CSV table of C-alpha atoms and ligand atoms in Angstrom, one decimal:
chain,number,residue,atom,x,y,z
A,1,MET,CA,164.2,189.5,76.4
A,2,GLN,CA,164.6,188.6,72.4
A,3,GLN,CA,164.8,184.5,73.5
A,4,ARG,CA,162.1,184.9,75.6
A,5,ARG,CA,159.4,186.8,73.3
A,6,ASP,CA,160.8,183.7,70.7
A,7,LEU,CA,160.1,180.8,73.6
A,8,ILE,CA,157.0,182.1,74.0
A,9,LEU,CA,156.2,182.1,70.4
A,10,VAL,CA,157.1,178.5,69.8
A,11,ALA,CA,155.3,177.7,73.7
A,12,THR,CA,152.5,179.6,71.8
A,13,ALA,CA,152.5,178.0,68.2
A,14,ALA,CA,152.9,174.3,70.2
A,15,LEU,CA,149.7,174.9,72.1
A,16,ALA,CA,147.6,175.7,69.2
A,17,LEU,CA,148.6,172.5,67.4
A,18,ALA,CA,147.7,170.3,70.5
A,19,VAL,CA,144.1,172.0,70.5
A,20,PHE,CA,143.8,171.9,66.7
A,21,ALA,CA,144.9,167.5,67.2
A,22,ALA,CA,142.3,167.3,69.7
A,23,PHE,CA,139.8,168.9,67.8
A,24,GLY,CA,140.1,166.7,64.9
A,25,ALA,CA,140.5,163.4,66.9
A,26,ALA,CA,137.3,164.2,68.5
A,27,ALA,CA,135.9,165.1,65.1
A,28,ARG,CA,136.4,161.5,64.0
A,29,ALA,CA,135.9,160.0,66.6
A,30,GLN,CA,132.3,161.1,66.1
A,31,THR,CA,132.3,160.4,62.4
A,32,ALA,CA,133.0,157.2,63.0
A,33,ALA,CA,131.2,154.0,63.5
A,34,PRO,CA,131.7,152.0,67.0
A,35,ALA,CA,134.0,149.0,66.5
A,36,ASP,CA,131.2,146.7,67.3
A,37,ALA,CA,128.4,147.6,65.1
A,38,PRO,CA,127.4,145.0,62.2
A,39,PRO,CA,128.7,145.7,58.7
A,40,THR,CA,126.8,147.7,56.2
A,41,ALA,CA,125.7,145.9,52.9
A,42,ALA,CA,128.1,147.8,50.8
A,43,GLN,CA,130.7,146.4,52.8
A,44,THR,CA,130.1,143.1,52.8
A,45,ALA,CA,128.6,142.8,49.2
A,46,LYS,CA,130.9,141.1,46.7
A,47,PRO,CA,131.1,141.9,42.9
A,48,SER,CA,128.5,140.4,41.0
A,49,ASP,CA,126.0,139.9,38.4
A,50,TYR,CA,123.4,142.2,40.1
A,51,GLY,CA,126.3,145.1,41.4
A,52,VAL,CA,126.1,146.0,44.6
A,53,THR,CA,122.8,147.2,45.3
A,54,PRO,CA,121.2,148.7,48.2
A,55,ALA,CA,117.9,146.9,47.4
A,56,ILE,CA,119.8,143.3,46.9
A,57,ARG,CA,122.1,141.8,50.0
A,58,PRO,CA,124.3,138.8,49.4
A,59,ASN,CA,122.3,137.2,52.3
A,60,ASP,CA,118.8,137.7,50.5
A,61,ASP,CA,117.3,134.6,49.8
A,62,PRO,CA,118.7,133.4,46.5
A,63,VAL,CA,115.3,133.4,45.0
A,64,ASP,CA,114.8,136.8,45.6
A,65,LYS,CA,118.8,137.5,43.6
A,66,GLY,CA,117.5,135.5,41.0
A,67,ALA,CA,114.3,137.3,40.2
A,68,PHE,CA,116.7,140.3,40.2
A,69,ILE,CA,119.3,139.1,37.6
A,70,TYR,CA,116.1,138.1,35.9
A,71,LYS,CA,114.9,141.3,35.6
A,72,GLN,CA,118.4,142.8,34.6
A,73,ARG,CA,119.3,140.0,32.1
A,74,CYS,CA,117.1,138.4,30.8
A,75,ALA,CA,113.2,139.3,30.0
A,76,VAL,CA,114.1,141.6,27.6
A,77,CYS,CA,114.6,138.4,25.6
A,78,HIS,CA,112.2,135.7,27.7
A,79,ALA,CA,108.7,135.9,29.0
A,80,ARG,CA,108.1,134.2,32.8
A,81,ALA,CA,104.7,132.9,31.4
A,82,ALA,CA,104.3,130.7,28.7
A,83,ASP,CA,101.0,133.0,27.3
A,84,GLY,CA,103.7,136.1,27.6
A,85,LYS,CA,106.2,136.4,24.0
A,86,THR,CA,109.2,138.6,23.4
A,87,GLU,CA,110.6,138.8,19.8
A,88,TYR,CA,113.9,137.8,21.1
A,89,GLY,CA,113.6,134.6,22.7
A,90,PRO,CA,111.2,131.9,24.0
A,91,HIS,CA,109.7,132.1,26.9
A,92,LEU,CA,110.9,130.1,30.2
A,93,ALA,CA,107.8,129.1,32.1
A,94,GLY,CA,108.6,125.8,33.5
A,95,ILE,CA,111.8,125.8,31.9
A,96,PHE,CA,113.3,123.8,34.6
A,97,GLY,CA,113.0,119.7,33.5
A,98,ARG,CA,111.8,120.4,30.2
A,99,LYS,CA,113.5,119.3,26.7
A,100,ALA,CA,115.6,122.3,25.0
A,101,ALA,CA,113.3,124.1,22.3
A,102,THR,CA,109.8,123.1,22.7
A,103,THR,CA,108.2,125.8,23.7
A,104,GLY,CA,107.1,126.3,20.0
A,105,TRP,CA,108.7,129.7,19.6
A,106,ASP,CA,109.5,130.1,16.1
A,107,GLY,CA,112.8,131.8,16.1
A,108,HIS,CA,115.3,129.0,17.1
A,109,THR,CA,118.5,128.4,15.6
A,110,ARG,CA,119.1,124.7,13.4
A,111,GLN,CA,121.4,124.0,16.7
A,112,PHE,CA,119.6,124.7,19.4
A,113,LYS,CA,116.7,122.9,17.7
A,114,ALA,CA,118.8,119.2,17.8
A,115,MET,CA,119.7,120.1,21.3
A,116,ASP,CA,119.2,117.0,23.2
A,117,THR,CA,119.2,118.8,26.5
A,118,VAL,CA,116.7,118.4,29.1
A,119,TRP,CA,117.0,122.2,31.6
A,120,ASN,CA,118.5,120.3,35.0
A,121,ASP,CA,120.8,122.4,37.2
A,122,ALA,CA,124.2,121.1,35.4
A,123,ALA,CA,122.5,122.0,31.6
A,124,LEU,CA,121.7,125.4,33.3
A,125,ASP,CA,124.8,125.8,34.4
A,126,ALA,CA,126.8,125.9,31.2
A,127,LEU,CA,124.6,127.6,29.3
A,128,LEU,CA,124.7,130.2,31.7
A,129,THR,CA,128.5,130.3,32.1
A,130,ASP,CA,129.2,130.4,28.1
A,131,PRO,CA,126.2,129.4,26.0
A,132,GLN,CA,128.1,129.1,22.8
A,133,ALA,CA,130.5,126.2,24.0
A,134,ALA,CA,127.3,124.5,25.8
A,135,ALA,CA,125.5,124.8,21.8
A,136,PRO,CA,127.6,126.4,19.5
A,137,GLY,CA,126.2,128.6,17.5
A,138,ILE,CA,122.9,129.5,19.1
A,139,LYS,CA,121.8,133.1,19.1
A,140,MET,CA,121.8,133.7,22.7
A,141,ASP,CA,125.4,134.9,23.9
A,142,VAL,CA,124.3,136.4,27.8
A,143,VAL,CA,127.5,135.0,30.5
A,144,VAL,CA,126.4,134.8,34.1
A,145,ARG,CA,130.0,135.0,35.1
A,146,PHE,CA,129.7,134.6,38.3
A,147,LYS,CA,128.8,131.0,40.3
A,148,ARG,CA,126.4,132.8,42.8
A,149,SER,CA,124.2,134.7,40.5
A,150,ARG,CA,124.0,131.2,38.3
A,151,GLU,CA,122.6,129.2,41.3
A,152,ALA,CA,120.6,132.6,42.1
A,153,LEU,CA,119.1,133.0,38.7
A,154,ILE,CA,118.3,128.8,38.9
A,155,ALA,CA,116.8,129.0,42.1
A,156,TYR,CA,114.6,131.9,40.8
A,157,LEU,CA,114.2,129.9,37.1
A,158,LYS,CA,112.6,126.5,39.4
A,159,THR,CA,110.5,129.0,40.1
A,160,LEU,CA,108.7,129.6,36.8
B,201,HEC,C1,119.8,139.1,23.4
B,201,HEC,C2,118.2,137.8,24.1
B,201,HEC,C3,118.8,136.8,25.3
B,201,HEC,C4,118.7,137.4,26.5
B,201,HEC,C5,118.8,138.8,27.4
B,201,HEC,C6,119.0,135.5,27.1
B,201,HEC,N1,118.7,135.1,26.4
B,201,HEC,FE1,118.3,133.0,26.8
B,201,HEC,N2,117.8,132.6,24.8
B,201,HEC,C7,117.4,132.9,23.8
B,201,HEC,C8,117.5,132.6,22.4
B,201,HEC,C9,117.3,133.4,21.3
B,201,HEC,C10,117.0,131.2,22.6
B,201,HEC,C11,117.3,130.4,22.2
B,201,HEC,C12,118.4,130.1,21.4
B,201,HEC,C13,118.2,129.2,20.4
B,201,HEC,O1,117.7,128.8,19.8
B,201,HEC,O2,119.8,129.2,18.9
B,201,HEC,C14,117.8,131.9,24.3
B,201,HEC,C15,117.0,130.7,25.2
B,201,HEC,C16,117.5,129.9,26.3
B,201,HEC,C17,116.9,129.0,27.5
B,201,HEC,C18,116.3,127.7,26.7
B,201,HEC,C19,115.3,128.0,26.2
B,201,HEC,C20,114.2,126.5,25.8
B,201,HEC,O3,113.0,126.6,25.4
B,201,HEC,O4,115.0,125.4,25.8
B,201,HEC,C21,117.6,129.4,28.3
B,201,HEC,C22,116.7,128.5,29.8
B,201,HEC,C23,117.5,130.4,29.0
B,201,HEC,N3,117.9,130.8,27.3
B,201,HEC,C24,118.0,131.5,29.9
B,201,HEC,C25,118.2,132.6,29.7
B,201,HEC,C26,118.6,133.1,31.1
B,201,HEC,C27,118.6,132.7,32.3
B,201,HEC,C28,118.6,134.7,30.6
B,201,HEC,C29,119.9,135.6,31.3
B,201,HEC,C30,120.4,135.9,32.1
B,201,HEC,C31,119.2,134.8,29.1
B,201,HEC,N4,118.8,133.4,28.7
B,201,HEC,C32,118.7,136.0,28.9
B,201,HEC,C33,117.9,134.8,23.5
B,201,HEC,C34,118.1,135.2,24.9
């Protein structure tokens, strides 16, 4: 008799476990995305200088990405328009193809004024990769670490 009751108890417990497991699986199936769903922005985004944001996605136009990075990391020191001014740096209107330090901004360092650079892709990439290596002694020390971020920024700078 005792044995039989034990058996019933064990069977009931096993049944309860099975029901729990089944409910759990059903609940998980409901919340999981279907296998063929396109990846979300968070899943495809890579680390970059603008971080992972819902507003900017990896496949966006480089100019848009560049504008975003510029706003975050450059605008505090660089105005975009020739008549714009900040205390901290020269404006960058028409920067692409222009000779370094020729906007008339009066805060330039001696080192920077002595540069013979005309801003093209390679020169801008070098400046943004390592400003102090590109022009030792300059006041700017903002490093844009990721190549794709520099490419986006340069694409944007070409539009100014
Ligand atoms: C903290 C202020 C500051 C920030 C932020 C900054 N810069 Fe600069 N930048 C300067 C200064 C100052 C100079 C001039 C350096 C000198 O004369 O020594 C300069 C020079 C430049 C030049 C050359 C300008 C010319 O007329 O030849 C470019 C291009 C440039 N910066 C791009 C950028 C970009 C792109 C960013 C954003 C990723 C950026 N800078 C962020 C301060 C800054």
